GROMACS .gro file of C-alpha atoms in nm:
model
  156
    1MET     CA    1 -14.935  -2.232  14.303
    2ARG     CA    2 -14.573  -2.226  14.249
    3ILE     CA    3 -14.258  -2.338  14.098
    4LEU     CA    4 -14.036  -2.602  14.186
    5ILE     CA    5 -13.679  -2.608  14.025
    6HIS     CA    6 -13.520  -2.942  13.965
    7HIS     CA    7 -13.212  -3.108  13.815
    8THR     CA    8 -13.157  -3.452  13.654
    9ALA     CA    9 -12.856  -3.549  13.842
   10SER     CA   10 -12.699  -3.651  13.516
   11ALA     CA   11 -12.400  -3.595  13.364
   12ASN     CA   12 -12.324  -3.216  13.263
   13VAL     CA   13 -12.320  -3.294  12.880
   14THR     CA   14 -12.123  -2.999  12.678
   15ASP     CA   15 -12.373  -3.116  12.384
   16TYR     CA   16 -12.587  -2.838  12.369
   17SER     CA   17 -12.790  -2.926  12.045
   18GLN     CA   18 -13.188  -2.995  12.010
   19ALA     CA   19 -13.094  -3.393  11.935
   20ALA     CA   20 -12.957  -3.395  12.236
   21ALA     CA   21 -13.233  -3.215  12.424
   22TYR     CA   22 -13.452  -3.431  12.270
   23ALA     CA   23 -13.267  -3.772  12.422
   24ASN     CA   24 -13.228  -3.663  12.795
   25ALA     CA   25 -13.622  -3.622  12.745
   26HIS     CA   26 -13.621  -3.974  12.617
   27TRP     CA   27 -13.429  -4.119  12.895
   28ILE     CA   28 -13.599  -3.888  13.171
   29GLN     CA   29 -13.946  -4.071  13.014
   30ASP     CA   30 -13.821  -4.435  12.959
   31LEU     CA   31 -13.664  -4.386  13.318
   32HIS     CA   32 -14.017  -4.269  13.521
   33MET     CA   33 -14.244  -4.525  13.325
   34ASP     CA   34 -13.943  -4.832  13.341
   35THR     CA   35 -13.832  -4.786  13.667
   36ASN     CA   36 -14.073  -4.649  13.858
   37GLY     CA   37 -14.380  -4.748  13.692
   38TRP     CA   38 -14.558  -4.381  13.615
   39ILE     CA   39 -14.760  -4.262  13.319
   40ASP     CA   40 -14.498  -4.031  13.215
   41SER     CA   41 -14.221  -3.835  13.294
   42GLY     CA   42 -14.301  -3.696  13.629
   43GLN     CA   43 -14.223  -3.312  13.586
   44HIS     CA   44 -14.399  -3.109  13.364
   45PHE     CA   45 -14.117  -2.942  13.158
   46THR     CA   46 -13.740  -3.027  13.107
   47ASN     CA   47 -13.476  -2.736  12.998
   48SER     CA   48 -13.175  -2.904  12.846
   49ARG     CA   49 -12.829  -2.738  12.894
   50GLY     CA   50 -12.841  -2.587  12.550
   51GLY     CA   51 -13.142  -2.393  12.624
   52PHE     CA   52 -13.452  -2.599  12.513
   53LEU     CA   53 -13.758  -2.636  12.673
   54LEU     CA   54 -13.955  -2.975  12.633
   55GLU     CA   55 -14.313  -3.090  12.752
   56GLY     CA   56 -14.231  -3.400  13.023
   57ARG     CA   57 -14.572  -3.466  13.143
   58HIS     CA   58 -14.829  -3.517  12.813
   59GLY     CA   59 -15.050  -3.235  12.866
   60SER     CA   60 -14.843  -3.003  13.017
   61LEU     CA   61 -14.844  -2.758  12.780
   62ALA     CA   62 -15.185  -2.700  12.651
   63ALA     CA   63 -15.276  -2.658  13.041
   64LEU     CA   64 -14.948  -2.400  13.080
   65ARG     CA   65 -15.092  -2.233  12.753
   66ALA     CA   66 -15.482  -2.241  12.908
   67GLY     CA   67 -15.327  -2.070  13.212
   68ASP     CA   68 -15.639  -2.281  13.397
   69ARG     CA   69 -15.571  -2.616  13.506
   70VAL     CA   70 -15.245  -2.803  13.582
   71VAL     CA   71 -15.162  -3.155  13.487
   72VAL     CA   72 -15.074  -3.369  13.788
   73GLY     CA   73 -14.730  -3.463  13.810
   74ALA     CA   74 -14.463  -3.706  13.988
   75HIS     CA   75 -14.189  -3.512  14.060
   76CYS     CA   76 -14.276  -3.401  14.442
   77PRO     CA   77 -14.514  -3.572  14.679
   78GLY     CA   78 -14.726  -3.288  14.819
   79GLN     CA   79 -14.638  -3.053  14.544
   80ASN     CA   80 -14.790  -3.255  14.209
   81THR     CA   81 -15.113  -3.079  14.192
   82ALA     CA   82 -14.971  -2.739  14.361
   83ALA     CA   83 -14.620  -2.707  14.153
   84ILE     CA   84 -14.525  -2.666  13.803
   85GLY     CA   85 -14.192  -2.917  13.835
   86ILE     CA   86 -13.908  -2.794  13.569
   87GLU     CA   87 -13.628  -3.004  13.550
   88ASN     CA   88 -13.311  -2.891  13.485
   89GLU     CA   89 -13.076  -3.098  13.241
   90GLY     CA   90 -12.728  -3.138  13.466
   91LEU     CA   91 -12.583  -3.184  13.788
   92TYR     CA   92 -12.566  -2.888  13.989
   93MET     CA   93 -12.399  -2.960  14.312
   94ASP     CA   94 -12.018  -2.761  14.232
   95VAL     CA   95 -12.139  -2.624  13.908
   96GLU     CA   96 -12.407  -2.380  13.781
   97PRO     CA   97 -12.595  -2.444  13.509
   98PRO     CA   98 -12.460  -2.250  13.146
   99LYS     CA   99 -12.569  -1.919  13.023
  100LEU     CA  100 -12.806  -2.135  12.716
  101GLN     CA  101 -12.991  -2.318  13.043
  102TRP     CA  102 -13.034  -2.028  13.276
  103ASP     CA  103 -13.152  -1.765  13.014
  104SER     CA  104 -13.436  -2.047  12.918
  105LEU     CA  105 -13.516  -2.058  13.286
  106VAL     CA  106 -13.591  -1.727  13.328
  107SER     CA  107 -13.780  -1.703  13.030
  108PHE     CA  108 -13.980  -2.004  13.101
  109CYS     CA  109 -14.037  -1.864  13.476
  110VAL     CA  110 -14.155  -1.548  13.361
  111TYR     CA  111 -14.438  -1.693  13.119
  112THR     CA  112 -14.540  -1.907  13.331
  113CYS     CA  113 -14.564  -1.695  13.633
  114GLU     CA  114 -14.776  -1.515  13.392
  115GLN     CA  115 -15.002  -1.763  13.329
  116TYR     CA  116 -15.047  -1.865  13.615
  117GLY     CA  117 -15.060  -1.593  13.824
  118ILE     CA  118 -14.732  -1.743  14.003
  119PRO     CA  119 -14.556  -1.482  14.211
  120PRO     CA  120 -14.178  -1.461  14.139
  121THR     CA  121 -14.117  -1.509  14.567
  122GLU     CA  122 -14.311  -1.878  14.473
  123ILE     CA  123 -14.039  -2.032  14.251
  124GLN     CA  124 -13.822  -2.237  14.506
  125GLY     CA  125 -13.659  -2.570  14.514
  126HIS     CA  126 -13.722  -2.891  14.517
  127ARG     CA  127 -13.565  -2.928  14.835
  128ASP     CA  128 -13.789  -2.696  15.022
  129TYR     CA  129 -14.050  -2.959  15.008
  130ARG     CA  130 -13.868  -3.272  15.020
  131ASP     CA  131 -13.533  -3.437  15.172
  132THR     CA  132 -13.326  -3.448  14.898
  133LEU     CA  133 -12.999  -3.234  14.745
  134CYS     CA  134 -13.191  -3.123  14.427
  135PRO     CA  135 -13.169  -2.896  14.255
  136GLY     CA  136 -12.811  -2.915  14.365
  137ASP     CA  137 -12.607  -2.665  14.585
  138ARG     CA  138 -12.498  -2.439  14.357
  139LEU     CA  139 -12.858  -2.380  14.150
  140TYR     CA  140 -13.032  -2.383  14.489
  141ALA     CA  141 -12.837  -2.062  14.578
  142LEU     CA  142 -12.903  -1.910  14.256
  143LEU     CA  143 -13.287  -1.892  14.307
  144PRO     CA  144 -13.269  -1.616  14.488
  145ARG     CA  145 -13.150  -1.421  14.187
  146LEU     CA  146 -13.374  -1.648  13.943
  147ARG     CA  147 -13.700  -1.494  14.159
  148GLN     CA  148 -13.501  -1.146  14.114
  149GLU     CA  149 -13.456  -1.186  13.747
  150VAL     CA  150 -13.835  -1.322  13.698
  151ALA     CA  151 -13.959  -1.014  13.893
  152ARG     CA  152 -13.763  -0.748  13.700
  153VAL     CA  153 -13.906  -0.879  13.350
  154LEU     CA  154 -14.249  -0.888  13.484
  155GLY     CA  155 -14.215  -0.525  13.664
  156ALA     CA  156 -14.349  -0.659  13.981
   0.00000   0.00000   0.00000
């Protein structure tokens, strides 16, 4: 089991409010259902630029809290039953995520690793499993730091 980090490849908005986070999550859900024909959002969770974490695919939060199952996602072929997909709102080719979003990502990865027994070394990027630019060059370059920060909190 692992965590796969994604970005939405959408605008790097400056509205960090909870309302903006909800609007973004609804936009993703509409895109995935109406355009892709999926039953729900493909990713398990969405992390807004303001650091608000929202459930993507229905049932993902209950499964995470229980730590005993994974809801089948649609975020990366071949990984949808083996990886928790976390979308990070924004485009991270040339810029890094804002601090609120980064801190939220670290904390959420810590919790997810604890719940599922995932070692921090198994926090990876979408591009590690698919020919894609996701999660963006700058966020992808931060993954070693993410693994280190998560491991430090976990005492690993």
